[in-house]
Amino acid sequence: MRIEINTERLLARIEALGRIGALPGGGCKRLALSAEDAAGRALVTGWFCDLELDVHTDVIGNCWAIRSGHKDLPPLVMGSHIDTVATGGLYDGVLGVLGGLEVIESVIDAVIETEHPLAVAFFTNEEGARFAPDMMGSGVSQGALDLEEMLAKVGIDGVSVADALDGIGARGREPVSALAPCAYLELHIEQGPVLEAEGTEIGVVTGVQGISWTEFAIAGRSAHAGTTPMALRQDAGAVAAGIAIEARAIARDFGSPQVATVGRMRFAPDIVNVVPEEAVLTVDLRHTDDAVLQAAETRLFDTAEALASDEGCTITRRSLARFEPVSFDPDLVGQIAEGAKRLGLSHRRMPSGAGHDAQMFAPNCPAAMIFVPSKDGISHNIHEYTAPHDLANGVRLLAEVALARAGVVKPEGQTA
Ligand code: GLV
Ligand code: MN
Ligand code: MN
């Protein structure tokens, strides 16, 4: 069954949420469990309540809203996240949540009853920008991450997840695993350049690549920058720089799709004329093949040890996140491709380079994702942009697949 979606309503909601944590020059900063996240949660749950949906929040702050179905069956869940990185855009995660809400409101407008309930969800701390690991809420919900361990995680500002949850009143009562969908669908912007470059309207996502985040802490000795001969230094900064160069060399040597990123690096005492005594940096490695990802990790870790030893420094490392590559449900992926065809939308199958909440659901229920193009392929950037017609295409397809999967009973008020 085909339904009309209301693109103006969708756009108005995206803009309204984008005003919360708005940055000068565009984009948003709504770090997980911050005051801005709290305001975003209030706005979105207010929309859930306006539609008289049944709203639930679990013990790690994941929130979902259900429109009941004809039968007491597990819900078809559409979702994503509303937290952002510190330099986020208006669409990353938000589209999956507000797109899911738009599907439900359009179904209500069309007076359609579904066999399975329809639900829309947002998950705590998908980004991992304040607290590592990423996909924290969905990972806890689906049993991939331990609740107590995650509540104890300390963020970049020294606040724990537990305190941050309570600080904004986001801790709910529903237990872990309360959300058990019959299937999970996530609409998301591509965040990369492929669809736009090809002029393709829809990405049918086949899976998500493996993710490895490591933090290295290097300890050396601070010394005078002018008087200390190079051979006598224990320069923690030089070791960190060597690790950053090695990460890039690994990506170059392994070739695509291996990627490597040093997103954070800080020195102490951080003074122009002092050899750094401490350095801390993070390395993000990703690949679609876990064996290759493991080889990349081994090379990085071995080189880091050797660089530190050569400089007379000590080095420790800790894993911040480690997720294996995930394949999405072939039937649901096929249904998305079929749906795109029925709607006359050009499409191609592709893996996801970014991590997503959908990957946490994949081991437990059929899960899959829909991508729409990102202008200039950029995301995690305040200039992230997806055109209204692309947003609307994605939501139409989401509705098409959600209704097919949830099962339409009959228009209310009509006889069979
Ligand atoms: C989450 O957005 C990630 O892929 O890092
Ligand atoms: Mn996202
Ligand atoms: Mn993101």
Coordinates of C-alpha atoms and ligand atoms in Angstrom, one line a residue:
M1 CA 0.0 0.0 0.0
R2 CA 1.3 3.5 -1.0
I3 CA 0.8 6.4 1.4
E4 CA 1.4 10.1 1.0
I5 CA 4.0 11.6 3.2
N6 CA 4.1 15.2 4.3
T7 CA 7.5 16.6 3.2
E8 CA 6.8 20.1 4.6
R9 CA 6.1 18.6 8.1
L10 CA 9.2 16.5 7.9
L11 CA 11.4 19.5 6.9
A12 CA 9.8 21.7 9.6
R13 CA 10.7 19.1 12.3
I14 CA 14.2 18.7 11.0
E15 CA 14.7 22.4 11.1
A16 CA 13.1 22.7 14.6
L17 CA 15.4 20.0 16.0
G18 CA 18.3 21.6 14.2
R19 CA 17.7 24.8 16.2
I20 CA 18.6 23.0 19.4
G21 CA 22.3 23.2 19.9
A22 CA 22.6 25.2 16.7
L23 CA 26.2 26.4 15.9
P24 CA 27.2 29.7 14.3
G25 CA 27.5 29.1 10.6
G26 CA 25.1 26.1 10.6
G27 CA 25.0 22.6 12.0
C28 CA 24.5 21.4 15.5
K29 CA 26.2 20.3 18.7
R30 CA 24.0 18.0 20.7
L31 CA 26.5 15.7 22.5
A32 CA 24.9 12.6 24.1
L33 CA 23.2 13.3 27.4
S34 CA 24.1 17.0 27.3
A35 CA 21.6 19.8 28.1
E36 CA 21.1 20.2 24.3
D37 CA 20.4 16.5 24.0
A38 CA 17.9 16.8 26.8
A39 CA 16.1 19.6 24.9
G40 CA 16.2 17.5 21.7
R41 CA 14.7 14.6 23.5
A42 CA 11.9 16.7 25.0
L43 CA 11.0 18.1 21.6
V44 CA 10.9 14.7 19.9
T45 CA 9.1 12.9 22.7
G46 CA 6.6 15.9 22.7
W47 CA 5.9 15.0 19.0
F48 CA 5.5 11.3 20.0
C49 CA 3.0 12.4 22.7
D50 CA 1.1 14.7 20.3
L51 CA 0.3 11.6 18.2
E52 CA -0.8 9.7 21.4
L53 CA 1.8 7.1 20.8
D54 CA 2.8 4.8 23.7
V55 CA 6.2 6.2 24.8
H56 CA 8.8 4.0 26.5
T57 CA 12.3 4.8 27.9
D58 CA 14.8 2.2 29.0
V59 CA 17.5 2.1 31.6
I60 CA 20.1 3.7 29.3
G61 CA 17.8 6.4 28.0
N62 CA 16.8 4.8 24.7
C63 CA 13.3 6.0 23.8
W64 CA 10.7 4.5 21.6
A65 CA 7.1 5.3 20.7
I66 CA 4.6 2.7 19.5
R67 CA 1.4 2.9 17.5
S68 CA -0.4 -0.3 18.3
G69 CA -1.2 -2.8 15.6
H70 CA -4.1 -5.0 14.9
K71 CA -2.5 -7.8 16.7
D72 CA -0.4 -8.1 19.8
L73 CA 2.8 -8.7 17.8
P74 CA 6.4 -7.4 18.1
P75 CA 6.7 -3.9 16.6
L76 CA 8.3 -3.0 13.3
V77 CA 10.8 -0.5 14.5
M78 CA 12.2 2.5 12.6
G79 CA 14.9 4.5 14.3
S80 CA 18.3 6.1 14.6
H81 CA 19.7 8.8 16.9
I82 CA 19.4 12.5 17.7
D83 CA 22.7 13.0 19.4
T84 CA 25.4 14.7 17.3
V85 CA 29.2 15.0 17.2
A86 CA 30.5 18.5 18.3
T87 CA 30.5 19.7 14.7
G88 CA 27.4 17.8 13.5
G89 CA 24.9 18.5 10.8
L90 CA 21.1 18.5 10.8
Y91 CA 20.5 15.1 9.2
D92 CA 22.8 12.5 10.6
G93 CA 20.6 10.2 12.7
V94 CA 17.8 12.8 12.8
L95 CA 16.5 11.7 9.4
G96 CA 16.0 8.1 10.6
V97 CA 14.0 9.2 13.7
L98 CA 11.9 12.0 12.2
G99 CA 11.5 9.9 9.0
G100 CA 10.1 7.1 11.1
L101 CA 7.9 9.6 12.9
E102 CA 6.7 10.9 9.5
V103 CA 5.8 7.4 8.4
I104 CA 3.8 6.8 11.5
E105 CA 2.0 10.1 11.3
S106 CA 1.2 9.5 7.6
V107 CA -0.1 6.1 8.4
I108 CA -2.4 7.7 11.0
D109 CA -3.4 10.4 8.5
A110 CA -4.3 7.7 6.0
V111 CA -6.3 5.8 8.7
I112 CA -4.4 2.6 8.0
E113 CA -4.2 -0.2 10.5
T114 CA -1.2 -2.5 10.5
E115 CA -0.9 -6.1 11.7
H116 CA 2.3 -5.4 13.6
P117 CA 2.6 -2.2 15.7
L118 CA 4.8 0.5 14.2
A119 CA 7.4 2.1 16.4
V120 CA 9.9 4.9 16.1
A121 CA 13.0 5.0 18.3
F122 CA 16.0 7.1 19.2
F123 CA 19.0 5.5 20.9
T124 CA 21.4 7.0 23.4
N125 CA 24.9 8.0 22.4
E126 CA 25.1 6.6 18.9
E127 CA 27.9 9.0 18.0
G128 CA 30.4 8.1 20.7
A129 CA 31.7 11.6 20.6
R130 CA 31.3 12.2 24.3
F131 CA 31.3 8.7 25.6
A132 CA 33.0 5.7 23.9
P133 CA 32.0 3.3 22.5
D134 CA 29.5 4.5 19.9
M135 CA 26.2 2.8 19.3
M136 CA 26.1 2.5 23.1
G137 CA 22.3 2.6 23.7
S138 CA 21.4 0.3 20.9
G139 CA 24.3 -2.0 21.8
V140 CA 23.0 -2.3 25.4
S141 CA 19.4 -2.7 24.3
Q142 CA 20.4 -5.6 22.0
G143 CA 22.8 -7.3 24.4
A144 CA 26.0 -6.5 22.6
L145 CA 27.2 -4.2 25.4
D146 CA 26.9 -4.6 29.1
L147 CA 24.7 -2.1 30.9
E148 CA 26.7 -1.7 34.1
E149 CA 30.0 -1.4 32.1
M150 CA 28.4 1.3 29.9
L151 CA 26.9 3.2 32.8
A152 CA 30.4 3.4 34.3
K153 CA 32.1 4.8 31.2
V154 CA 33.5 8.3 31.6
G155 CA 33.2 10.9 28.9
I156 CA 35.7 13.4 27.5
D157 CA 34.5 15.9 30.2
G158 CA 35.0 13.4 33.1
V159 CA 31.3 12.8 33.7
S160 CA 30.1 9.2 33.7
V161 CA 27.2 7.9 31.6
A162 CA 25.2 7.1 34.7
D163 CA 25.6 10.7 36.1
A164 CA 24.9 12.2 32.7
L165 CA 21.8 10.2 32.3
D166 CA 20.5 11.2 35.7
G167 CA 21.7 14.8 35.2
I168 CA 19.2 15.2 32.4
G169 CA 16.6 12.8 33.8
A170 CA 16.9 10.5 30.8
R171 CA 17.1 7.2 32.7
G172 CA 14.0 5.3 32.1
R173 CA 12.4 2.2 33.7
E174 CA 12.2 -0.3 30.8
P175 CA 14.8 -3.0 31.2
V176 CA 17.5 -3.9 28.7
S177 CA 16.1 -5.9 25.8
A178 CA 12.6 -4.5 26.3
L179 CA 12.7 -3.4 22.7
A180 CA 12.3 -6.6 20.7
P181 CA 11.3 -5.7 17.1
C182 CA 10.0 -8.1 14.4
A183 CA 12.3 -6.1 12.1
Y184 CA 14.4 -2.9 12.3
L185 CA 14.7 -0.3 9.5
E186 CA 17.0 2.7 9.6
L187 CA 16.8 5.5 7.1
H188 CA 20.1 7.5 7.1
I189 CA 22.0 10.0 4.9
E190 CA 24.9 8.2 3.1
Q191 CA 27.5 10.5 4.7
G192 CA 29.8 9.7 1.7
P193 CA 30.1 10.7 -1.9
V194 CA 29.0 7.6 -3.9
L195 CA 25.3 8.2 -4.5
E196 CA 25.7 11.9 -5.4
A197 CA 28.6 11.1 -7.7
E198 CA 26.6 8.4 -9.6
G199 CA 23.3 10.4 -9.5
T200 CA 21.7 7.4 -7.8
E201 CA 18.7 8.2 -5.5
I202 CA 18.8 5.4 -3.0
G203 CA 21.5 3.3 -1.4
V204 CA 20.3 -0.2 -0.4
V205 CA 22.7 -0.9 2.5
T206 CA 24.0 -4.5 2.6
G207 CA 26.0 -4.2 5.9
V208 CA 28.4 -2.1 8.0
Q209 CA 32.1 -2.3 8.1
G210 CA 34.1 -3.3 11.2
I211 CA 35.2 -0.5 13.6
S212 CA 38.2 -0.4 15.8
W213 CA 38.9 2.5 18.1
T214 CA 42.1 2.6 20.2
E215 CA 43.4 5.2 22.6
F216 CA 47.2 5.3 23.1
A217 CA 48.8 7.1 26.1
I218 CA 52.5 7.8 25.8
A219 CA 54.7 8.9 28.7
G220 CA 58.1 10.5 28.2
R221 CA 60.0 13.3 29.9
S222 CA 59.5 17.0 29.6
A223 CA 62.7 18.9 28.8
H224 CA 63.9 22.2 27.4
A225 CA 63.3 22.5 23.7
G226 CA 66.5 24.5 23.1
T227 CA 69.0 22.8 25.3
T228 CA 68.1 19.1 25.1
P229 CA 70.0 17.3 22.3
M230 CA 67.8 15.2 20.0
A231 CA 69.4 12.0 21.0
L232 CA 68.6 12.6 24.7
R233 CA 64.9 13.2 24.4
Q234 CA 62.0 11.0 25.5
D235 CA 59.5 12.9 23.3
A236 CA 56.0 11.6 23.8
G237 CA 54.8 14.0 21.1
A238 CA 57.2 12.6 18.5
V239 CA 55.9 9.0 19.3
A240 CA 52.3 10.2 18.9
A241 CA 53.1 11.8 15.6
G242 CA 54.8 8.6 14.4
I243 CA 51.7 6.6 15.3
A244 CA 49.5 9.0 13.3
I245 CA 51.8 8.7 10.2
E246 CA 51.8 4.9 10.6
A247 CA 47.9 4.8 10.7
R248 CA 47.9 6.6 7.4
A249 CA 50.6 4.4 5.9
I250 CA 48.5 1.3 6.9
A251 CA 45.5 2.7 5.0
R252 CA 47.7 3.4 2.0
D253 CA 49.4 0.0 2.0
F254 CA 46.2 -2.0 2.7
G255 CA 44.2 0.0 0.1
S256 CA 40.5 0.7 -0.1
P257 CA 38.3 0.0 1.9
Q258 CA 40.8 0.3 4.7
V259 CA 40.5 3.7 6.4
A260 CA 42.4 5.1 9.3
T261 CA 41.8 8.3 11.3
V262 CA 43.5 10.1 14.1
G263 CA 40.7 12.3 15.4
R264 CA 42.1 13.3 18.8
M265 CA 45.6 14.1 19.9
R266 CA 46.7 16.1 22.9
F267 CA 50.1 16.9 24.5
A268 CA 51.1 17.8 28.0
P269 CA 52.4 20.2 29.1
D270 CA 51.4 21.7 25.7
I271 CA 53.9 24.5 25.7
V272 CA 55.8 25.8 22.6
N273 CA 59.3 25.3 24.1
V274 CA 58.8 22.1 26.1
V275 CA 59.3 18.6 24.9
P276 CA 56.0 16.9 25.6
E277 CA 56.0 14.6 28.6
E278 CA 52.6 13.0 27.8
A279 CA 50.7 12.4 24.6
V280 CA 47.3 10.8 24.2
L281 CA 45.8 10.1 20.8
T282 CA 43.0 8.0 19.2
V283 CA 43.1 5.9 16.1
D284 CA 39.9 4.8 14.3
L285 CA 40.5 1.9 11.9
R286 CA 37.7 0.4 9.7
H287 CA 37.4 -2.4 7.1
T288 CA 34.7 -4.6 5.8
D289 CA 36.7 -7.7 6.4
D290 CA 37.5 -8.5 10.0
A291 CA 40.6 -10.5 9.2
V292 CA 42.1 -7.5 7.4
L293 CA 41.0 -5.2 10.2
Q294 CA 42.8 -7.4 12.7
A295 CA 46.0 -7.3 10.5
A296 CA 45.7 -3.5 10.5
E297 CA 45.4 -3.5 14.3
T298 CA 48.4 -5.8 14.7
R299 CA 50.6 -3.7 12.5
L300 CA 49.5 -0.5 14.3
F301 CA 50.0 -1.9 17.8
D302 CA 53.5 -3.4 16.9
T303 CA 54.7 -0.1 15.3
A304 CA 53.4 1.9 18.3
E305 CA 55.4 -0.2 20.7
A306 CA 58.5 0.0 18.6
L307 CA 58.2 3.8 18.2
A308 CA 57.8 4.2 22.0
S309 CA 60.7 1.9 22.8
D310 CA 63.0 3.7 20.3
E311 CA 62.2 7.0 22.0
G312 CA 62.7 5.7 25.6
C313 CA 58.9 6.3 26.3
T314 CA 56.4 4.0 27.8
I315 CA 53.1 3.4 26.0
T316 CA 49.7 1.9 27.0
R317 CA 46.7 1.4 24.9
R318 CA 43.0 0.7 25.5
S319 CA 40.2 -0.3 23.2
L320 CA 37.5 2.3 23.1
A321 CA 35.3 0.5 20.6
R322 CA 35.5 -2.8 18.6
F323 CA 32.7 -3.9 16.4
E324 CA 32.9 -6.7 13.8
P325 CA 31.6 -6.1 10.3
V326 CA 27.8 -6.8 10.0
S327 CA 25.7 -8.1 7.1
F328 CA 22.1 -7.1 7.0
D329 CA 19.2 -9.5 6.4
P330 CA 19.2 -10.5 2.7
D331 CA 15.3 -10.7 2.6
L332 CA 14.9 -7.2 4.1
V333 CA 17.7 -5.8 1.9
G334 CA 15.8 -7.4 -1.1
Q335 CA 12.5 -5.8 0.0
I336 CA 14.2 -2.4 0.1
A337 CA 15.5 -2.9 -3.4
E338 CA 12.1 -4.1 -4.6
G339 CA 10.4 -1.1 -2.9
A340 CA 12.8 1.3 -4.6
K341 CA 12.0 -0.3 -7.9
R342 CA 8.2 0.0 -7.3
L343 CA 8.7 3.7 -6.5
G344 CA 10.7 4.2 -9.6
L345 CA 13.8 5.3 -7.6
S346 CA 17.3 4.5 -9.0
H347 CA 19.2 2.5 -6.4
R348 CA 22.4 0.5 -5.8
R349 CA 23.6 -1.9 -3.1
M350 CA 26.4 -0.6 -1.0
P351 CA 28.1 -1.2 2.4
S352 CA 28.0 1.5 5.1
G353 CA 31.3 3.2 6.0
A354 CA 29.8 4.7 9.2
G355 CA 28.6 2.8 12.2
H356 CA 24.8 2.7 12.8
D357 CA 22.3 1.5 15.4
A358 CA 21.0 -1.0 12.8
Q359 CA 24.1 -3.1 13.2
M360 CA 23.2 -3.8 16.8
F361 CA 19.8 -5.1 15.9
A362 CA 21.2 -7.3 13.0
P363 CA 22.1 -10.4 15.2
N364 CA 18.6 -10.4 16.9
C365 CA 16.1 -9.6 14.1
P366 CA 16.0 -8.8 10.4
A367 CA 17.6 -5.4 10.1
A368 CA 18.5 -3.2 7.1
M369 CA 19.1 0.4 6.1
I370 CA 18.2 2.9 3.4
F371 CA 20.7 5.6 2.3
V372 CA 19.9 8.9 0.6
P373 CA 22.6 11.1 -1.0
S374 CA 24.8 13.5 1.0
K375 CA 25.7 16.8 -0.8
D376 CA 29.5 16.8 -1.6
G377 CA 29.6 13.5 0.4
I378 CA 30.2 15.3 3.7
S379 CA 29.0 14.5 7.2
H380 CA 30.2 15.1 10.7
N381 CA 30.5 18.6 9.4
I382 CA 28.2 21.6 9.9
H383 CA 27.6 21.9 6.1
E384 CA 26.2 18.4 5.9
Y385 CA 23.1 18.6 3.6
T386 CA 20.6 16.4 1.8
A387 CA 18.1 18.0 -0.6
P388 CA 14.4 17.9 0.4
H389 CA 13.5 15.6 -2.6
D390 CA 16.1 13.1 -1.5
L391 CA 14.8 13.2 2.1
A392 CA 11.3 12.7 0.8
N393 CA 12.4 9.8 -1.4
G394 CA 14.0 8.1 1.6
V395 CA 10.9 8.5 3.8
R396 CA 8.6 7.3 1.0
L397 CA 10.7 4.2 0.6
L398 CA 10.8 3.7 4.4
A399 CA 7.0 3.8 4.5
E400 CA 6.7 1.4 1.6
V401 CA 9.0 -1.2 3.2
A402 CA 7.6 -0.6 6.7
L403 CA 4.0 -1.2 5.6
A404 CA 5.0 -4.2 3.6
R405 CA 6.8 -5.7 6.5
A406 CA 4.3 -4.7 9.2
G407 CA 1.3 -5.8 7.1
V408 CA -1.7 -3.6 6.3
V409 CA -5.0 -4.8 7.7
K410 CA -7.5 -2.6 6.0
P411 CA -8.5 1.1 6.1
E412 CA -10.2 1.7 9.4
G413 CA -14.0 2.1 9.2
Q414 CA -14.3 0.1 5.9
T415 CA -15.7 -3.3 5.7
A416 CA -13.3 -6.0 4.4
Ligands
GLV1 C1 29.3 7.0 14.0 O1 28.8 7.9 13.5 C2 30.6 6.5 13.4 O2 30.5 5.8 12.4 O3 31.6 6.8 13.9
MN2 MN 24.3 8.5 12.3
MN3 MN 27.4 10.3 13.0

